[in-house]
């Protein structure tokens, strides 16, 4: 464990920040990292042949990223609060570039898994970026900027699929990772050039025991969720991992409540505004990923099914892309609603829009434009919800804990998406039709997953209704970075 000095100055904090440049660079970095999440989707079916390994093993190229991201996000957030958010943003960017280079040089399974795990370690970029914005931007710019940064997670995911499919169709598959490395390097240069380091720090000692405990609990949980369908939901391995997750996380929580400087301040997390925002985030993460699972499959299934549209992966990606643009376009609208009515109202509106989008999709799913329309409506709702969550979190935690709190919120969304993947996989595997001797998901199976996605959005609406209405619609920006007390706490706390 190491100690962080409280409120130490950092080179790069001399010149005053340029808000437009800071927002643009951080949003670009967020999009680059979220692009990485969808990078391998076009080549997943080909990985067994490309890496000369069984499909059950090549699936770890996806699972490794998920597990690494789950561990890294809360840890990097806490380290950012302690040692500097820009510094940890740069470390995350280096992990993305390094992981991309390793994958770009890979022709075997083990280096590919290592590279994908390194890429997953970069997932803290978005919560770190939101926290930097709180420290550096004027109050009137904060809501719109954080809404855009938060939406970049969905934007990158929506734009990543068609981009990756285009590259995979026309170039050697390694180009996917060299492109990721190049974009990551550009993001690093831009962060160094334009993003200042905040001197709002917690100081103190890093909770290594808490980090190990949280990592062990999360890995057990997410491994059981993501691999349960392959191993069998009632298998000893799956049930053992679920049991281990419960035991480890309970013991971890007991430890965190009794340590002086915990990795996660559970008392702050238990505040009503933070707790219900995080619970709603799980439901929204679930709802968002249900769309990503259903629409590409509907588009690519053969027309002989009677409901498949027989399109290519590239077409499927292009159908999904407009939803990302809608998320980005609605970021300022989300901020305006939060300013006028409060972020709680924005979150509830967004959840209702998502539910309406799934309801629309259940009725309209026979033409390409039907799916474009439904994805755009769902994307609009996701843009509202993702734009409101950072404001709700920052409105309930001190400035010196912003990165850790936003990282935990991002982790909650990831847990939601992982659960959606597992549940949708079970539904689609059980509700099938036979076509030429092949079992394919049925139309009712897809509609069931959409109905579950709508239900998750309505659950998020219900959870959001328990969030207390804040005294101010937009959280105040952090005080001048230099103002800190000898204990390492920003003055005014």
mmCIF file of N, CA and C in Angstrom, residues 294-375:
data_model
loop_
_atom_site.group_PDB
_atom_site.id
_atom_site.type_symbol
_atom_site.label_atom_id
_atom_site.label_comp_id
_atom_site.label_asym_id
_atom_site.label_seq_id
_atom_site.Cartn_x
_atom_site.Cartn_y
_atom_site.Cartn_z
ATOM 1 N N UNK A 294 -30.274 -8.139 -29.632
ATOM 2 C CA UNK A 294 -31.417 -8.549 -30.452
ATOM 3 C C UNK A 294 -31.302 -8.048 -31.887
ATOM 4 N N UNK A 295 -31.071 -6.756 -32.066
ATOM 5 C CA UNK A 295 -31.170 -6.175 -33.401
ATOM 6 C C UNK A 295 -30.173 -6.760 -34.400
ATOM 7 N N UNK A 296 -28.881 -6.909 -34.061
ATOM 8 C CA UNK A 296 -27.974 -7.502 -35.050
ATOM 9 C C UNK A 296 -28.380 -8.915 -35.472
ATOM 10 N N UNK A 297 -28.882 -9.706 -34.528
ATOM 11 C CA UNK A 297 -29.298 -11.068 -34.880
ATOM 12 C C UNK A 297 -30.516 -11.051 -35.787
ATOM 13 N N UNK A 298 -31.495 -10.216 -35.501
ATOM 14 C CA UNK A 298 -32.673 -10.104 -36.358
ATOM 15 C C UNK A 298 -32.279 -9.719 -37.773
ATOM 16 N N UNK A 299 -31.347 -8.794 -37.883
ATOM 17 C CA UNK A 299 -30.924 -8.324 -39.199
ATOM 18 C C UNK A 299 -30.184 -9.399 -39.986
ATOM 19 N N UNK A 300 -29.440 -10.266 -39.300
ATOM 20 C CA UNK A 300 -28.595 -11.230 -40.003
ATOM 21 C C UNK A 300 -29.229 -12.608 -40.200
ATOM 22 N N UNK A 301 -30.297 -12.912 -39.473
ATOM 23 C CA UNK A 301 -30.940 -14.206 -39.666
ATOM 24 C C UNK A 301 -31.504 -14.323 -41.083
ATOM 25 N N UNK A 302 -31.495 -15.530 -41.666
ATOM 26 C CA UNK A 302 -31.990 -15.688 -43.042
ATOM 27 C C UNK A 302 -33.474 -15.362 -43.176
ATOM 28 N N UNK A 303 -33.842 -14.898 -44.343
ATOM 29 C CA UNK A 303 -35.243 -14.517 -44.594
ATOM 30 C C UNK A 303 -36.172 -15.729 -44.540
ATOM 31 N N UNK A 304 -35.611 -16.943 -44.719
ATOM 32 C CA UNK A 304 -36.439 -18.147 -44.680
ATOM 33 C C UNK A 304 -37.112 -18.348 -43.330
ATOM 34 N N UNK A 305 -36.615 -17.682 -42.283
ATOM 35 C CA UNK A 305 -37.252 -17.812 -40.969
ATOM 36 C C UNK A 305 -38.621 -17.141 -40.946
ATOM 37 N N UNK A 306 -38.828 -16.179 -41.845
ATOM 38 C CA UNK A 306 -40.071 -15.423 -41.858
ATOM 39 C C UNK A 306 -39.984 -14.114 -41.100
ATOM 40 N N UNK A 307 -38.914 -13.930 -40.307
ATOM 41 C CA UNK A 307 -38.745 -12.671 -39.566
ATOM 42 C C UNK A 307 -37.313 -12.146 -39.642
ATOM 43 N N UNK A 308 -36.365 -12.993 -40.026
ATOM 44 C CA UNK A 308 -34.999 -12.518 -40.239
ATOM 45 C C UNK A 308 -34.928 -11.680 -41.510
ATOM 46 N N UNK A 309 -33.983 -10.761 -41.558
ATOM 47 C CA UNK A 309 -33.897 -9.839 -42.690
ATOM 48 C C UNK A 309 -32.734 -10.159 -43.628
ATOM 49 N N UNK A 310 -31.919 -11.156 -43.297
ATOM 50 C CA UNK A 310 -30.896 -11.635 -44.203
ATOM 51 C C UNK A 310 -29.857 -10.610 -44.612
ATOM 52 N N UNK A 311 -29.485 -9.715 -43.722
ATOM 53 C CA UNK A 311 -28.503 -8.679 -44.052
ATOM 54 C C UNK A 311 -27.119 -9.039 -43.508
ATOM 55 N N UNK A 312 -26.113 -8.325 -43.987
ATOM 56 C CA UNK A 312 -24.739 -8.573 -43.571
ATOM 57 C C UNK A 312 -24.457 -7.935 -42.213
ATOM 58 N N UNK A 313 -23.313 -8.323 -41.634
ATOM 59 C CA UNK A 313 -22.901 -7.716 -40.368
ATOM 60 C C UNK A 313 -22.657 -6.222 -40.534
ATOM 61 N N UNK A 314 -22.096 -5.831 -41.671
ATOM 62 C CA UNK A 314 -21.860 -4.410 -41.913
ATOM 63 C C UNK A 314 -23.178 -3.639 -41.929
ATOM 64 N N UNK A 315 -24.188 -4.199 -42.589
ATOM 65 C CA UNK A 315 -25.508 -3.551 -42.599
ATOM 66 C C UNK A 315 -26.073 -3.467 -41.188
ATOM 67 N N UNK A 316 -25.892 -4.541 -40.429
ATOM 68 C CA UNK A 316 -26.374 -4.529 -39.036
ATOM 69 C C UNK A 316 -25.703 -3.416 -38.258
ATOM 70 N N UNK A 317 -24.408 -3.240 -38.471
ATOM 71 C CA UNK A 317 -23.699 -2.164 -37.788
ATOM 72 C C UNK A 317 -24.190 -0.799 -38.204
ATOM 73 N N UNK A 318 -24.451 -0.639 -39.491
ATOM 74 C CA UNK A 318 -24.936 0.658 -39.987
ATOM 75 C C UNK A 318 -26.331 0.968 -39.455
ATOM 76 N N UNK A 319 -27.127 -0.057 -39.220
ATOM 77 C CA UNK A 319 -28.457 0.149 -38.635
ATOM 78 C C UNK A 319 -28.331 0.633 -37.190
ATOM 79 N N UNK A 320 -27.331 0.122 -36.479
ATOM 80 C CA UNK A 320 -27.138 0.508 -35.087
ATOM 81 C C UNK A 320 -26.479 1.882 -34.942
ATOM 82 N N UNK A 321 -25.709 2.292 -35.937
ATOM 83 C CA UNK A 321 -24.920 3.518 -35.818
ATOM 84 C C UNK A 321 -25.745 4.772 -35.521
ATOM 85 N N UNK A 322 -26.904 4.982 -36.167
ATOM 86 C CA UNK A 322 -27.654 6.211 -35.872
ATOM 87 C C UNK A 322 -28.027 6.384 -34.407
ATOM 88 N N UNK A 323 -28.200 5.283 -33.683
ATOM 89 C CA UNK A 323 -28.554 5.409 -32.265
ATOM 90 C C UNK A 323 -27.439 6.100 -31.496
ATOM 91 N N UNK A 324 -26.177 5.830 -31.873
ATOM 92 C CA UNK A 324 -25.059 6.512 -31.233
ATOM 93 C C UNK A 324 -25.055 8.002 -31.524
ATOM 94 N N UNK A 325 -25.367 8.358 -32.753
ATOM 95 C CA UNK A 325 -25.431 9.778 -33.101
ATOM 96 C C UNK A 325 -26.562 10.475 -32.354
ATOM 97 N N UNK A 326 -27.674 9.761 -32.174
ATOM 98 C CA UNK A 326 -28.800 10.325 -31.414
ATOM 99 C C UNK A 326 -28.383 10.569 -29.967
ATOM 100 N N UNK A 327 -27.669 9.629 -29.374
ATOM 101 C CA UNK A 327 -27.200 9.813 -28.001
ATOM 102 C C UNK A 327 -26.356 11.079 -27.878
ATOM 103 N N UNK A 328 -25.440 11.266 -28.832
ATOM 104 C CA UNK A 328 -24.568 12.431 -28.788
ATOM 105 C C UNK A 328 -25.368 13.718 -29.000
ATOM 106 N N UNK A 329 -26.300 13.684 -29.937
ATOM 107 C CA UNK A 329 -27.081 14.888 -30.247
ATOM 108 C C UNK A 329 -27.957 15.309 -29.072
ATOM 109 N N UNK A 330 -28.426 14.333 -28.290
ATOM 110 C CA UNK A 330 -29.345 14.649 -27.201
ATOM 111 C C UNK A 330 -28.641 14.969 -25.891
ATOM 112 N N UNK A 331 -27.306 14.890 -25.869
ATOM 113 C CA UNK A 331 -26.588 15.221 -24.638
ATOM 114 C C UNK A 331 -26.918 16.636 -24.154
ATOM 115 N N UNK A 332 -26.894 17.669 -25.022
ATOM 116 C CA UNK A 332 -27.252 19.005 -24.520
ATOM 117 C C UNK A 332 -28.718 19.115 -24.117
ATOM 118 N N UNK A 333 -29.596 18.349 -24.764
ATOM 119 C CA UNK A 333 -31.012 18.365 -24.385
ATOM 120 C C UNK A 333 -31.175 17.759 -22.992
ATOM 121 N N UNK A 334 -30.485 16.657 -22.777
ATOM 122 C CA UNK A 334 -30.508 16.034 -21.453
ATOM 123 C C UNK A 334 -30.022 17.011 -20.390
ATOM 124 N N UNK A 335 -28.934 17.727 -20.696
ATOM 125 C CA UNK A 335 -28.398 18.702 -19.736
ATOM 126 C C UNK A 335 -29.397 19.823 -19.473
ATOM 127 N N UNK A 336 -30.094 20.274 -20.521
ATOM 128 C CA UNK A 336 -31.071 21.358 -20.357
ATOM 129 C C UNK A 336 -32.243 20.916 -19.477
ATOM 130 N N UNK A 337 -32.702 19.679 -19.691
ATOM 131 C CA UNK A 337 -33.792 19.164 -18.858
ATOM 132 C C UNK A 337 -33.332 19.038 -17.404
ATOM 133 N N UNK A 338 -32.088 18.556 -17.212
ATOM 134 C CA UNK A 338 -31.564 18.435 -15.847
ATOM 135 C C UNK A 338 -31.464 19.795 -15.179
ATOM 136 N N UNK A 339 -31.065 20.795 -15.939
ATOM 137 C CA UNK A 339 -30.946 22.142 -15.379
ATOM 138 C C UNK A 339 -32.309 22.702 -14.999
ATOM 139 N N UNK A 340 -33.313 22.415 -15.825
ATOM 140 C CA UNK A 340 -34.641 22.966 -15.575
ATOM 141 C C UNK A 340 -35.424 22.177 -14.531
ATOM 142 N N UNK A 341 -35.354 20.854 -14.594
ATOM 143 C CA UNK A 341 -36.202 20.008 -13.751
ATOM 144 C C UNK A 341 -35.435 19.135 -12.758
ATOM 145 N N UNK A 342 -34.124 19.047 -12.947
ATOM 146 C CA UNK A 342 -33.319 18.185 -12.087
ATOM 147 C C UNK A 342 -32.979 16.878 -12.778
ATOM 148 N N UNK A 343 -31.806 16.305 -12.491
ATOM 149 C CA UNK A 343 -31.391 15.070 -13.165
ATOM 150 C C UNK A 343 -32.259 13.865 -12.844
ATOM 151 N N UNK A 344 -32.945 13.882 -11.708
ATOM 152 C CA UNK A 344 -33.868 12.783 -11.400
ATOM 153 C C UNK A 344 -34.958 12.697 -12.459
ATOM 154 N N UNK A 345 -35.528 13.835 -12.828
ATOM 155 C CA UNK A 345 -36.583 13.857 -13.849
ATOM 156 C C UNK A 345 -36.031 13.397 -15.192
ATOM 157 N N UNK A 346 -34.806 13.819 -15.517
ATOM 158 C CA UNK A 346 -34.182 13.412 -16.776
ATOM 159 C C UNK A 346 -34.014 11.902 -16.831
ATOM 160 N N UNK A 347 -33.560 11.309 -15.733
ATOM 161 C CA UNK A 347 -33.393 9.861 -15.676
ATOM 162 C C UNK A 347 -34.724 9.152 -15.864
ATOM 163 N N UNK A 348 -35.781 9.649 -15.231
ATOM 164 C CA UNK A 348 -37.086 9.007 -15.346
ATOM 165 C C UNK A 348 -37.649 9.139 -16.760
ATOM 166 N N UNK A 349 -37.473 10.308 -17.374
ATOM 167 C CA UNK A 349 -37.925 10.494 -18.756
ATOM 168 C C UNK A 349 -37.183 9.531 -19.684
ATOM 169 N N UNK A 350 -35.860 9.455 -19.510
ATOM 170 C CA UNK A 350 -35.074 8.570 -20.354
ATOM 171 C C UNK A 350 -35.502 7.122 -20.230
ATOM 172 N N UNK A 351 -35.779 6.682 -18.998
ATOM 173 C CA UNK A 351 -36.199 5.296 -18.797
ATOM 174 C C UNK A 351 -37.522 5.008 -19.514
ATOM 175 N N UNK A 352 -38.450 5.963 -19.477
ATOM 176 C CA UNK A 352 -39.725 5.782 -20.174
ATOM 177 C C UNK A 352 -39.529 5.745 -21.688
ATOM 178 N N UNK A 353 -38.614 6.563 -22.206
ATOM 179 C CA UNK A 353 -38.342 6.548 -23.650
ATOM 180 C C UNK A 353 -37.760 5.205 -24.073
ATOM 181 N N UNK A 354 -36.845 4.663 -23.269
ATOM 182 C CA UNK A 354 -36.275 3.348 -23.580
ATOM 183 C C UNK A 354 -37.370 2.284 -23.610
ATOM 184 N N UNK A 355 -38.241 2.293 -22.606
ATOM 185 C CA UNK A 355 -39.330 1.314 -22.565
ATOM 186 C C UNK A 355 -40.236 1.463 -23.789
ATOM 187 N N UNK A 356 -40.509 2.707 -24.174
ATOM 188 C CA UNK A 356 -41.340 2.938 -25.363
ATOM 189 C C UNK A 356 -40.653 2.419 -26.616
ATOM 190 N N UNK A 357 -39.328 2.578 -26.702
ATOM 191 C CA UNK A 357 -38.588 2.083 -27.855
ATOM 192 C C UNK A 357 -38.691 0.576 -27.995
ATOM 193 N N UNK A 358 -38.592 -0.147 -26.883
ATOM 194 C CA UNK A 358 -38.738 -1.600 -26.940
ATOM 195 C C UNK A 358 -40.174 -1.993 -27.297
ATOM 196 N N UNK A 359 -41.145 -1.270 -26.757
ATOM 197 C CA UNK A 359 -42.533 -1.541 -27.123
ATOM 198 C C UNK A 359 -42.758 -1.342 -28.616
ATOM 199 N N UNK A 360 -42.154 -0.296 -29.168
ATOM 200 C CA UNK A 360 -42.241 -0.037 -30.602
ATOM 201 C C UNK A 360 -41.598 -1.168 -31.393
ATOM 202 N N UNK A 361 -40.466 -1.656 -30.898
ATOM 203 C CA UNK A 361 -39.737 -2.710 -31.592
ATOM 204 C C UNK A 361 -40.498 -4.034 -31.614
ATOM 205 N N UNK A 362 -41.261 -4.297 -30.551
ATOM 206 C CA UNK A 362 -42.059 -5.525 -30.522
ATOM 207 C C UNK A 362 -43.097 -5.516 -31.629
ATOM 208 N N UNK A 363 -43.634 -4.336 -31.917
ATOM 209 C CA UNK A 363 -44.675 -4.200 -32.946
ATOM 210 C C UNK A 363 -44.066 -4.076 -34.333
ATOM 211 N N UNK A 364 -42.964 -3.336 -34.437
ATOM 212 C CA UNK A 364 -42.332 -3.073 -35.735
ATOM 213 C C UNK A 364 -40.960 -3.740 -35.778
ATOM 214 N N UNK A 365 -40.867 -4.865 -36.485
ATOM 215 C CA UNK A 365 -39.582 -5.546 -36.592
ATOM 216 C C UNK A 365 -39.439 -6.288 -37.926
ATOM 217 N N UNK A 366 -40.238 -5.910 -38.910
ATOM 218 C CA UNK A 366 -40.232 -6.648 -40.173
ATOM 219 C C UNK A 366 -39.468 -5.937 -41.288
ATOM 220 N N UNK A 367 -39.037 -4.698 -41.076
ATOM 221 C CA UNK A 367 -38.293 -3.945 -42.090
ATOM 222 C C UNK A 367 -37.052 -3.337 -41.449
ATOM 223 N N UNK A 368 -36.058 -3.049 -42.293
ATOM 224 C CA UNK A 368 -34.837 -2.446 -41.777
ATOM 225 C C UNK A 368 -35.124 -1.106 -41.119
ATOM 226 N N UNK A 369 -35.998 -0.315 -41.743
ATOM 227 C CA UNK A 369 -36.260 1.005 -41.174
ATOM 228 C C UNK A 369 -36.983 0.897 -39.831
ATOM 229 N N UNK A 370 -37.728 -0.186 -39.618
ATOM 230 C CA UNK A 370 -38.354 -0.400 -38.307
ATOM 231 C C UNK A 370 -37.284 -0.485 -37.215
ATOM 232 N N UNK A 371 -36.221 -1.232 -37.508
ATOM 233 C CA UNK A 371 -35.173 -1.431 -36.506
ATOM 234 C C UNK A 371 -34.341 -0.167 -36.323
ATOM 235 N N UNK A 372 -34.153 0.589 -37.408
ATOM 236 C CA UNK A 372 -33.456 1.876 -37.283
ATOM 237 C C UNK A 372 -34.246 2.803 -36.371
ATOM 238 N N UNK A 373 -35.563 2.863 -36.596
ATOM 239 C CA UNK A 373 -36.427 3.728 -35.782
ATOM 240 C C UNK A 373 -36.388 3.301 -34.315
ATOM 241 N N UNK A 374 -36.556 2.008 -34.068
ATOM 242 C CA UNK A 374 -36.575 1.531 -32.683
ATOM 243 C C UNK A 374 -35.237 1.793 -31.991
ATOM 244 N N UNK A 375 -34.124 1.530 -32.696
ATOM 245 C CA UNK A 375 -32.815 1.746 -32.080
ATOM 246 C C UNK A 375 -32.579 3.217 -31.778
#
